[in-house]
Coordinates of C-alpha atoms and ligand atoms in Angstrom, one line a residue:
M1 CA -8.1 41.1 -10.8
N2 CA -8.7 38.0 -9.4
K3 CA -10.7 37.5 -6.5
P4 CA -10.9 34.7 -4.0
L5 CA -13.1 31.9 -4.8
S6 CA -13.8 30.3 -1.8
P7 CA -14.3 32.4 1.3
S8 CA -11.6 31.5 3.4
P9 CA -11.2 33.8 6.3
S10 CA -9.1 36.5 5.2
N11 CA -5.4 36.7 7.0
F12 CA -2.8 38.4 7.0
I13 CA -0.9 36.7 4.0
R14 CA -4.2 37.4 1.9
T15 CA -4.5 40.8 2.9
I16 CA -0.8 41.3 1.6
I17 CA -1.3 39.2 -1.8
D18 CA -4.8 41.3 -2.0
G19 CA -2.4 44.6 -1.9
D20 CA -0.1 42.7 -4.3
L21 CA -3.2 42.4 -6.7
E22 CA -4.3 45.4 -6.4
S23 CA -1.1 47.8 -6.9
G24 CA -0.5 45.6 -10.2
K25 CA 2.6 44.2 -9.0
H26 CA 1.5 40.8 -9.5
K27 CA -1.4 39.2 -11.9
T28 CA -1.3 35.6 -11.3
I29 CA -0.4 34.3 -7.9
V30 CA 2.2 31.7 -7.6
T31 CA 3.2 29.7 -4.6
R32 CA 5.1 27.0 -3.8
F33 CA 5.7 23.8 -1.1
P34 CA 8.9 23.3 -1.1
P35 CA 9.7 20.1 1.3
E36 CA 12.8 18.2 1.8
P37 CA 12.6 14.9 0.8
N38 CA 14.0 13.6 4.1
G39 CA 11.2 12.3 5.7
Y40 CA 7.3 11.8 5.7
L41 CA 4.8 14.7 5.8
H42 CA 3.5 15.5 9.0
I43 CA 0.4 17.7 9.9
G44 CA 2.4 20.7 10.2
H45 CA 3.5 20.1 6.3
A46 CA -0.4 19.5 5.8
K47 CA -0.9 23.6 7.8
S48 CA 1.6 24.7 5.0
I49 CA 0.0 22.3 1.9
C50 CA -3.3 23.8 2.9
L51 CA -2.1 27.3 2.9
N52 CA 0.1 27.9 -0.2
F53 CA -2.6 25.3 -2.4
G54 CA -5.2 26.9 -1.0
L55 CA -4.1 30.7 -1.7
A56 CA -3.3 29.1 -5.3
R57 CA -6.9 27.8 -5.8
D58 CA -8.7 30.9 -4.3
Y59 CA -6.8 33.2 -6.3
G60 CA -7.0 31.3 -9.3
G61 CA -2.9 31.2 -9.3
R62 CA -0.8 27.9 -9.3
C63 CA 1.3 25.9 -6.6
H64 CA 4.6 24.1 -7.4
L65 CA 5.6 21.0 -5.5
R66 CA 9.4 21.7 -5.4
F67 CA 11.7 18.9 -3.9
D68 CA 14.2 20.9 -1.9
D69 CA 17.2 17.9 -2.7
T70 CA 20.3 20.1 -2.4
N71 CA 22.1 17.6 0.1
P72 CA 23.3 15.3 -2.0
T73 CA 24.1 12.8 0.6
R74 CA 20.4 12.0 1.3
D75 CA 18.9 9.3 -0.2
Y76 CA 15.6 10.8 -1.1
E77 CA 13.8 8.3 -3.4
D78 CA 11.4 7.0 -1.0
Y79 CA 10.4 9.5 0.5
M80 CA 9.7 11.6 -2.3
E81 CA 7.0 9.5 -3.6
S82 CA 5.4 9.4 -0.1
I83 CA 5.3 13.5 0.0
K84 CA 3.4 13.2 -3.4
E85 CA 1.0 10.9 -2.6
D86 CA 0.1 12.9 0.8
V87 CA -0.3 16.0 -1.2
R88 CA -2.6 14.4 -4.0
W89 CA -4.5 12.7 -0.9
L90 CA -4.9 16.0 1.0
G91 CA -6.7 16.8 -2.5
F92 CA -4.3 19.0 -4.0
D93 CA -2.5 19.1 -7.2
W94 CA 0.6 20.6 -8.6
G95 CA -0.3 19.9 -12.2
E96 CA 2.9 19.9 -14.8
H97 CA 4.7 22.1 -11.8
L98 CA 6.9 19.7 -10.1
Y99 CA 10.5 20.6 -9.6
Y100 CA 13.7 19.7 -7.8
A101 CA 15.9 22.3 -6.7
S102 CA 18.8 20.3 -8.2
D103 CA 17.4 21.1 -11.6
Y104 CA 19.1 24.5 -11.3
F105 CA 22.1 23.7 -10.3
D106 CA 23.6 25.1 -13.9
Q107 CA 21.6 28.0 -13.3
L108 CA 22.8 28.5 -9.5
Y109 CA 26.5 28.1 -11.0
E110 CA 25.6 31.2 -13.3
F111 CA 24.3 33.5 -10.5
A112 CA 27.5 32.5 -8.4
I113 CA 29.9 33.6 -11.3
E114 CA 27.4 36.8 -11.1
L115 CA 27.8 37.5 -8.0
I116 CA 31.7 37.2 -8.0
K117 CA 32.0 39.2 -10.9
Q118 CA 30.0 41.9 -9.4
G119 CA 32.7 41.5 -5.9
K120 CA 29.8 40.1 -4.0
A121 CA 31.2 36.8 -3.7
Y122 CA 34.6 35.5 -2.6
V123 CA 36.4 32.4 -2.3
C124 CA 37.1 31.6 1.4
S125 CA 39.7 29.4 2.6
L126 CA 39.4 29.1 6.3
T127 CA 38.6 26.2 8.2
Q128 CA 34.8 25.4 9.1
D129 CA 36.0 26.1 12.5
E130 CA 37.9 29.3 12.0
I131 CA 34.9 30.6 9.7
R132 CA 32.8 29.7 13.0
E133 CA 34.9 31.7 15.0
Y134 CA 35.5 34.6 12.8
R135 CA 31.5 34.5 12.3
G136 CA 31.2 36.4 16.2
T137 CA 28.5 36.1 18.1
L138 CA 24.9 37.8 18.8
T139 CA 26.8 40.1 21.1
E140 CA 30.1 40.8 19.3
P141 CA 30.7 41.8 15.5
G142 CA 32.5 39.2 13.2
R143 CA 36.0 39.3 11.8
E144 CA 36.6 39.4 8.6
S145 CA 38.1 36.9 6.8
P146 CA 41.9 37.3 5.4
Y147 CA 40.3 35.9 2.0
R148 CA 38.1 38.5 1.8
N149 CA 39.7 40.8 -0.7
R150 CA 40.8 38.2 -3.0
S151 CA 40.7 39.6 -7.1
V152 CA 37.6 38.8 -9.1
E153 CA 39.9 36.8 -11.6
E154 CA 41.6 34.6 -8.4
N155 CA 37.7 33.8 -7.1
L156 CA 36.7 33.0 -10.5
D157 CA 40.0 31.1 -11.3
L158 CA 39.4 29.2 -7.7
F159 CA 36.0 28.7 -8.1
E160 CA 36.1 27.3 -11.5
R161 CA 38.8 25.0 -9.8
M162 CA 36.5 24.0 -7.0
R163 CA 33.9 23.1 -9.4
K164 CA 36.8 21.0 -11.4
G165 CA 37.0 19.1 -8.5
E166 CA 40.8 19.8 -7.8
F167 CA 40.3 20.4 -4.0
A168 CA 39.3 18.3 -1.4
D169 CA 35.8 18.4 0.9
G170 CA 36.5 21.7 3.0
E171 CA 39.5 23.1 1.4
H172 CA 37.5 26.4 0.1
V173 CA 33.8 27.7 0.2
L174 CA 32.5 30.3 -1.7
R175 CA 31.0 33.2 0.5
A176 CA 28.8 36.2 -0.4
K177 CA 30.4 39.2 0.6
I178 CA 28.6 41.4 2.7
D179 CA 28.9 42.6 6.3
M180 CA 30.8 40.9 8.9
A181 CA 29.6 43.3 11.6
S182 CA 25.9 43.0 10.7
P183 CA 23.8 42.2 13.6
N184 CA 22.1 39.8 11.7
V185 CA 24.2 36.8 12.1
V186 CA 23.1 35.5 8.7
M187 CA 24.4 38.1 6.6
R188 CA 28.1 37.9 7.9
D189 CA 29.5 36.7 4.8
P190 CA 27.2 33.6 4.7
I191 CA 28.4 30.3 2.8
L192 CA 26.7 30.1 -1.0
Y193 CA 28.6 26.6 -1.9
R194 CA 30.8 24.3 -0.3
I195 CA 32.9 21.4 -2.0
R196 CA 31.2 17.7 -1.2
H197 CA 32.8 15.0 -3.6
V198 CA 29.5 12.8 -3.3
S199 CA 26.9 11.9 -5.9
H200 CA 24.0 13.4 -6.1
P201 CA 20.6 11.1 -6.6
R202 CA 19.9 13.3 -9.7
T203 CA 22.9 15.1 -10.8
G204 CA 25.2 11.9 -10.4
D205 CA 28.8 13.2 -10.4
K206 CA 28.7 16.5 -12.6
W207 CA 28.9 17.9 -9.3
C208 CA 31.2 18.1 -6.6
I209 CA 30.5 21.7 -5.4
Y210 CA 26.6 22.1 -3.9
P211 CA 24.8 25.1 -3.2
M212 CA 23.2 26.0 0.2
Y213 CA 20.0 26.2 1.0
D214 CA 19.9 30.1 1.8
F215 CA 21.5 30.7 -1.9
T216 CA 19.4 27.7 -3.7
H217 CA 15.9 28.9 -2.3
C218 CA 15.6 32.4 -3.1
L219 CA 16.9 31.9 -6.3
S220 CA 14.5 28.7 -7.1
D221 CA 11.7 30.4 -6.5
A222 CA 12.5 33.7 -8.3
L223 CA 13.5 31.1 -11.4
E224 CA 9.8 29.5 -11.0
G225 CA 7.9 33.0 -11.2
I226 CA 7.1 32.6 -7.6
T227 CA 5.1 35.7 -6.3
H228 CA 4.8 34.8 -2.0
S229 CA 7.7 32.8 -0.8
I230 CA 5.4 31.2 2.5
C231 CA 7.7 30.3 5.1
T232 CA 7.9 29.2 8.4
L233 CA 9.4 31.6 11.6
E234 CA 12.2 30.3 11.9
F235 CA 13.3 31.6 8.6
E236 CA 12.5 35.0 9.5
N237 CA 16.5 36.3 10.3
N238 CA 17.0 34.9 6.5
R239 CA 15.0 37.1 5.0
P240 CA 17.3 40.0 4.6
L241 CA 19.9 37.3 2.8
Y242 CA 17.1 36.2 0.7
E243 CA 16.4 39.5 -0.5
W244 CA 20.0 40.4 -0.9
I245 CA 20.6 37.7 -3.3
L246 CA 18.1 38.1 -5.7
E247 CA 18.7 42.1 -5.5
Q248 CA 22.3 41.3 -6.8
V249 CA 21.6 38.9 -9.8
F250 CA 17.7 39.1 -10.5
P251 CA 15.6 41.4 -12.1
E252 CA 12.5 42.1 -10.4
P253 CA 9.9 41.4 -9.4
H254 CA 11.0 39.4 -6.8
P255 CA 9.1 36.8 -4.9
Q256 CA 8.5 38.0 -1.4
Q257 CA 9.2 35.9 1.5
I258 CA 6.3 35.8 4.0
E259 CA 6.6 34.0 7.5
F260 CA 4.2 32.5 9.4
A261 CA 3.7 30.6 12.5
R262 CA 4.5 26.9 12.6
L263 CA 1.9 24.8 14.0
N264 CA 2.7 22.9 17.0
L265 CA 0.1 20.5 18.6
N266 CA 0.4 18.9 22.1
Y267 CA 1.0 15.3 23.1
T268 CA 3.5 15.1 19.6
V269 CA 6.3 15.6 18.1
M270 CA 6.7 17.4 14.6
S271 CA 10.1 17.3 13.5
K272 CA 11.2 15.0 11.3
R273 CA 14.2 14.2 12.9
K274 CA 12.3 13.2 15.7
L275 CA 9.8 11.6 13.8
L276 CA 13.0 9.7 12.4
R277 CA 14.0 8.2 15.7
L278 CA 10.5 7.1 16.8
V279 CA 10.2 4.6 13.6
E280 CA 14.0 3.6 13.7
S281 CA 13.8 2.6 17.0
G282 CA 10.9 0.7 16.8
V283 CA 8.3 2.5 19.1
V284 CA 6.0 3.2 16.4
N285 CA 5.2 0.7 13.5
G286 CA 6.9 2.6 10.6
W287 CA 6.0 6.3 9.5
D288 CA 2.6 5.4 8.8
D289 CA 1.7 3.8 12.4
P290 CA -1.4 5.3 13.2
R291 CA -0.3 6.7 16.8
L292 CA 2.0 9.3 14.6
P293 CA 1.1 12.9 13.1
T294 CA 2.4 11.9 9.9
I295 CA -0.4 12.3 7.3
S296 CA -0.1 8.7 6.4
G297 CA -0.5 7.8 9.9
L298 CA -3.5 10.2 10.4
R299 CA -4.6 8.6 7.0
R300 CA -4.2 5.2 8.2
R301 CA -6.0 6.2 11.6
G302 CA -8.9 7.2 10.0
Y303 CA -8.4 10.7 9.1
T304 CA -10.3 12.3 6.4
P305 CA -8.8 15.3 3.9
E306 CA -11.8 16.9 4.7
A307 CA -11.3 16.8 8.2
I308 CA -7.4 18.0 7.8
R309 CA -8.3 20.9 5.5
D310 CA -10.8 21.9 8.2
F311 CA -8.5 22.0 10.6
A312 CA -5.8 24.0 9.1
E313 CA -8.8 26.4 8.5
R314 CA -10.0 26.5 11.9
I315 CA -6.3 27.4 13.1
G316 CA -5.8 30.1 10.5
V317 CA -2.4 31.5 10.0
A318 CA -0.7 34.1 12.2
K319 CA 2.6 35.5 13.0
A320 CA 2.8 34.1 16.6
N321 CA 3.6 31.1 17.7
S322 CA 1.4 28.7 19.8
V323 CA 0.5 25.1 20.7
V324 CA -2.8 23.7 19.6
D325 CA -4.6 21.4 21.4
Y326 CA -5.0 17.9 19.8
A327 CA -8.6 17.6 20.7
L328 CA -9.4 20.4 18.1
L329 CA -8.0 18.2 15.6
E330 CA -10.3 15.4 17.0
H331 CA -13.2 17.4 16.7
C332 CA -12.7 18.5 13.3
L333 CA -12.7 14.8 12.4
R334 CA -16.2 14.0 14.3
D335 CA -17.4 16.7 12.6
D336 CA -16.8 15.3 9.4
L337 CA -16.9 11.6 10.2
N338 CA -20.4 12.3 11.8
E339 CA -22.0 13.5 8.8
R340 CA -20.3 10.9 6.5
A341 CA -19.2 7.7 8.5
E342 CA -21.8 4.7 8.1
R343 CA -23.1 3.7 11.4
T344 CA -23.0 -0.2 12.4
M345 CA -22.7 -2.5 15.5
A346 CA -19.6 -3.8 16.8
V347 CA -18.8 -5.3 20.2
L348 CA -15.4 -4.7 21.5
R349 CA -15.3 -7.1 24.6
P350 CA -17.9 -9.8 24.0
L351 CA -20.2 -11.1 26.6
K352 CA -22.8 -13.7 25.6
V353 CA -26.2 -13.3 26.3
V354 CA -28.4 -16.2 25.5
I355 CA -32.2 -15.1 24.8
T356 CA -34.1 -18.0 26.3
N357 CA -37.5 -17.6 25.4
Y358 CA -36.1 -16.9 21.9
P359 CA -36.4 -19.8 19.1
E360 CA -33.1 -22.1 19.0
G361 CA -32.3 -21.4 15.0
Q362 CA -34.6 -18.8 14.1
V363 CA -32.7 -16.1 12.6
E364 CA -34.8 -12.6 12.1
Y365 CA -33.2 -9.8 9.6
L366 CA -33.6 -6.3 11.6
E367 CA -33.5 -3.3 9.8
G368 CA -30.7 -1.0 10.8
V369 CA -30.5 3.1 9.5
N370 CA -26.9 3.2 8.1
N371 CA -26.5 6.8 8.9
P372 CA -29.1 9.2 10.4
Q373 CA -27.0 12.1 9.0
D374 CA -27.6 11.2 5.6
P375 CA -30.8 9.5 4.1
A376 CA -29.3 8.6 1.1
A377 CA -27.1 6.2 3.3
G378 CA -30.0 3.8 3.6
T379 CA -30.7 1.1 5.7
R380 CA -29.1 -2.7 6.3
Q381 CA -30.4 -5.9 7.7
I382 CA -29.0 -7.0 10.8
P383 CA -29.2 -11.0 12.0
F384 CA -30.8 -11.3 15.4
T385 CA -30.7 -14.7 17.1
R386 CA -31.0 -16.3 20.3
E387 CA -27.6 -16.2 21.1
I388 CA -25.8 -12.3 20.9
Y389 CA -22.7 -10.9 22.4
I390 CA -23.1 -7.6 24.0
E391 CA -20.1 -5.4 25.5
R392 CA -18.7 -6.5 28.4
E393 CA -19.4 -3.2 30.3
D394 CA -23.1 -2.7 29.6
F395 CA -23.7 -5.3 32.3
E396 CA -23.1 -5.4 36.2
E397 CA -24.2 -7.7 38.3
D398 CA -24.2 -5.2 41.0
P399 CA -24.8 -2.0 39.5
P400 CA -24.1 1.2 40.9
K401 CA -26.8 4.2 41.0
K402 CA -27.1 5.9 38.0
F403 CA -26.1 2.4 35.8
F404 CA -29.0 2.1 33.3
R405 CA -27.6 -1.0 31.4
L406 CA -28.2 -4.3 31.9
A407 CA -27.8 -6.2 35.6
P408 CA -30.0 -8.6 37.2
G409 CA -33.9 -8.3 37.1
R410 CA -33.6 -5.1 34.7
E411 CA -34.9 -4.5 31.1
V412 CA -33.1 -2.6 28.6
R413 CA -33.2 -2.1 24.5
L414 CA -31.6 -3.5 22.4
R415 CA -30.8 -1.0 19.3
F416 CA -32.9 -1.6 16.4
A417 CA -34.3 -5.0 18.4
Y418 CA -36.2 -6.0 20.9
F419 CA -36.4 -5.3 25.0
I420 CA -34.1 -8.0 26.8
K421 CA -34.6 -8.4 30.4
C422 CA -32.1 -10.4 32.4
T423 CA -32.9 -13.5 35.0
D424 CA -29.8 -15.5 35.3
V425 CA -26.1 -14.8 35.6
I426 CA -24.1 -18.0 34.6
K427 CA -20.1 -18.0 36.2
D428 CA -17.4 -20.4 36.0
E429 CA -15.8 -22.2 39.2
M430 CA -13.9 -18.9 39.3
G431 CA -16.8 -16.9 40.0
N432 CA -16.4 -15.2 36.6
I433 CA -19.4 -14.3 34.8
I434 CA -19.3 -16.1 31.7
E435 CA -23.2 -15.7 30.2
V436 CA -25.8 -14.0 31.2
H437 CA -29.6 -15.1 30.3
C438 CA -32.3 -12.8 29.4
T439 CA -36.0 -12.9 28.0
Y440 CA -37.1 -10.8 25.3
D441 CA -40.7 -9.4 24.6
P442 CA -41.7 -9.8 21.3
E443 CA -44.1 -7.2 21.6
T444 CA -41.2 -4.5 21.6
K445 CA -39.6 -5.1 17.9
G446 CA -38.4 -1.8 17.0
G447 CA -37.6 -0.9 20.3
S448 CA -40.8 0.4 22.0
A449 CA -43.4 -1.4 24.3
P450 CA -47.4 -1.2 23.3
D451 CA -47.7 -0.8 27.1
G452 CA -46.1 2.0 27.1
R453 CA -43.3 1.1 29.5
K454 CA -40.0 2.4 29.5
V455 CA -36.3 1.7 29.7
K456 CA -33.5 3.7 30.6
G457 CA -30.6 1.9 28.7
T458 CA -30.3 1.2 24.9
I459 CA -27.3 -1.0 24.2
H460 CA -25.5 -2.4 21.2
W461 CA -25.4 -6.4 20.3
V462 CA -24.5 -8.6 17.4
S463 CA -25.4 -12.1 16.4
A464 CA -23.1 -14.2 18.4
E465 CA -23.7 -16.8 15.3
H466 CA -23.3 -14.3 12.2
S467 CA -21.1 -11.8 13.8
L468 CA -17.3 -11.7 12.5
P469 CA -13.9 -11.7 14.7
A470 CA -11.9 -8.9 14.3
E471 CA -9.2 -7.5 15.8
V472 CA -9.3 -3.8 17.4
R473 CA -6.4 -1.5 17.8
V474 CA -7.0 1.2 20.6
Y475 CA -4.7 4.3 20.8
D476 CA -4.1 6.5 23.3
H477 CA -1.3 9.7 22.7
L478 CA 1.9 8.8 22.0
F479 CA 3.5 10.8 24.6
T480 CA 2.5 11.0 28.4
T481 CA 3.7 14.7 28.1
E482 CA 2.0 17.5 26.7
D483 CA 5.1 18.8 25.4
P484 CA 7.4 16.1 24.5
N485 CA 10.0 18.0 23.0
E486 CA 11.2 19.0 26.4
G487 CA 13.3 16.5 28.2
E488 CA 14.4 12.9 26.7
L489 CA 12.3 12.0 23.7
L490 CA 11.7 7.7 24.3
E491 CA 11.3 9.0 27.8
N492 CA 8.2 10.4 27.8
I493 CA 6.4 7.5 25.7
N494 CA 3.4 6.4 26.6
P495 CA 3.0 2.5 27.4
N496 CA -0.3 2.4 26.8
S497 CA -0.6 3.9 23.5
L498 CA -1.8 1.0 21.9
E499 CA -4.2 -2.1 23.0
I500 CA -4.9 -4.5 20.9
I501 CA -8.4 -6.4 21.1
T502 CA -8.0 -9.7 19.4
D503 CA -11.5 -11.0 20.3
A504 CA -14.1 -8.4 18.9
R505 CA -17.1 -8.9 16.9
V506 CA -18.5 -7.1 14.2
E507 CA -21.7 -7.3 12.3
P508 CA -21.7 -9.6 9.2
R509 CA -22.1 -6.6 6.5
M510 CA -17.8 -6.2 7.5
R511 CA -17.1 -8.8 5.1
S512 CA -17.3 -6.6 2.2
A513 CA -15.5 -3.6 4.4
K514 CA -12.0 -2.1 2.4
P515 CA -8.8 -0.8 3.9
F516 CA -9.5 2.9 4.9
D517 CA -13.5 2.7 5.1
R518 CA -14.4 4.4 8.0
F519 CA -17.1 3.4 10.6
Q520 CA -18.9 4.5 13.3
F521 CA -19.4 2.1 16.0
E522 CA -22.7 2.6 17.8
R523 CA -21.6 4.3 21.0
L524 CA -18.1 3.6 20.9
G525 CA -16.6 5.6 17.9
Y526 CA -15.1 6.0 14.6
F527 CA -13.1 3.2 13.2
C528 CA -11.4 2.4 10.1
V529 CA -10.5 -0.6 8.4
D530 CA -6.8 -1.1 8.4
P531 CA -4.8 -2.0 5.6
D532 CA -3.3 -5.3 7.5
T533 CA -6.6 -6.7 7.0
T534 CA -6.9 -10.1 5.4
E535 CA -9.5 -12.5 3.8
D536 CA -9.9 -14.1 7.2
R537 CA -8.9 -11.7 9.4
L538 CA -10.6 -7.9 10.0
V539 CA -8.5 -5.5 11.6
F540 CA -9.8 -1.9 12.5
N541 CA -8.0 1.0 13.9
R542 CA -9.8 2.9 16.6
T543 CA -10.0 6.6 14.9
V544 CA -11.3 8.5 17.6
P545 CA -13.7 7.6 20.5
L546 CA -17.0 9.6 20.8
R547 CA -18.3 11.6 23.7
D548 CA -21.0 9.1 24.8
T549 CA -24.0 10.6 24.6
W550 CA -25.6 8.5 22.1
A551 CA -27.0 6.0 24.9
K552 CA -28.8 9.0 26.8
V553 CA -30.0 11.0 23.7
Q554 CA -31.3 8.4 21.7
K555 CA -34.4 7.6 23.9
S556 CA -36.8 7.2 21.0
Ligands
ATP601 P1 10.7 19.6 10.0 O1 11.0 20.3 11.2 O2 9.6 18.6 10.3 O3 11.9 18.7 9.9 P2 11.0 20.9 8.0 O4 10.5 22.6 8.1 O5 12.4 20.9 7.9 O6 10.6 20.3 9.0 P3 10.6 20.9 4.8 O7 10.4 19.7 4.3 O8 11.3 21.3 5.3 O9 10.6 20.7 6.9 O10 9.3 21.8 5.2 C1 8.5 22.0 4.0 C2 7.4 23.0 4.2 O11 6.6 22.3 5.3 C3 8.7 24.3 4.6 O12 7.8 25.4 4.0 C4 8.1 24.5 6.4 O13 8.2 25.7 6.7 C5 6.9 23.8 6.3 N1 6.5 23.4 7.5 C6 7.5 22.3 8.0 N2 6.9 22.3 9.2 C7 5.7 22.6 9.9 C8 5.1 23.1 10.6 N3 5.0 22.4 12.1 N4 4.0 23.9 10.7 C9 3.6 24.5 9.3 N5 4.2 24.5 8.1 C10 5.7 23.9 8.6
MG602 MG1 14.1 21.5 6.8

């Protein structure tokens, strides 16, 4: 018997699997991730991916990637590539087990014929509206179609002619013959096949009848030897149909459908339809906009696969729907980046500081620790010069109480450098502060004074001459409301979800930064190099802010 390899927390699905291994029902666990390639994957899909591939990994089984491409009218090609890329990026591998539902069209057709022969499926010639009307409601039973008792021969003949293209779209459908009085509406003679005279991106014009999702899904699972078919709660009512179809035409053991609660996150939407609307309306700049909860958006924002997998573990799997706080996702990310992201200094809103007693033209290289969490990350040399930039908000001409940063007459520590003291404030005719003059104390190199005097604030800086200009994109939630699913989607957009800072300054080391590299800008947060970066223009995305504890904690 296979034992879990990694100590993932147990959950009701693992309990079921453990039971199936113990009873000998299954020897190898086979799961699948079955996206419809009609959009980019989002963080909700990541939950499902981590669950399915995680089970396969932990039980020494396998997980298939299967594209649900039953709907012939869709153009799936672009989306398939992005889905593969995203699954791989998350750290999972389907090996040789990449499948397409359309691969099974031949077999599905044979299964349909088998059902007809058993007298368990019939060709129905009611119109769509009539079928709906006959179906009844949640409180009223349905009525039987007048075509329900066609003979097997007639059904075989009609179904064959449907396949051959003798009928127009909608003229007939193939339905399962189950129970029009079932309390479960799904079981009221569901449609298995419909006529659609459209070519399919993979099967071309071979078919003009296409199987419905419910018929396709369970049989695709069975054909692939899936043992546990894990899906979200909306499919609970479809489970009896899933089982019914397999019982009629497929030998045991059957895959077991297990439902779990889908991931919902506040301040965002997760339906592909809504994400598509955001993309098409131009509210965001494409599927990988860093404000979207798509995997590609999160990647561009600076998320790591490790953080997303950690998040998936922490939220766990349950049977009850709930909404997860976006802050938990960000927390998982900070945890990971804190360990791995190199520190650097950047000034988002520069204020020039002239150190009047520092020799003009002199450059001194000061050592900065790259990552206090990771000694192997080493140190770097940071150029220090007479003119530097500090963060505009680290200076106050008239400081409020508890403001411990730079102010007239005040002394602060420059990170990795010296104590400086403000001597002068230079303004333009409008009264705007354009420059601050300071003196530095050469005795305080490295950040402490030999006479033991203390400063309350430590601020970051960059050399005015050596730093590089950068564009920094600062993001906030895309929606102003916690549940943007309520109300009109485009009416709750946060007008301040993207702020573009064009004149930020970063350390010269950033010359070698590559798209998707992640850094902690000291005191400001985590930032990621955007792929819009070119030879002469650095672009960063703010991944997630820090809780600003650094300046207070780091008093060394
Ligand atoms: P959407 O509602 O975003 O269009 P979907 O369910 O139609 O999603 P599919 O491509 O059919 O998208 O989903 C592929 C798999 O991902 C399914 O097994 C589905 O259950 C799962 N999945 C989709 N959304 C979520 C979610 N929010 N949380 C967990 N799993 C999800
Ligand atoms: Mg779907």
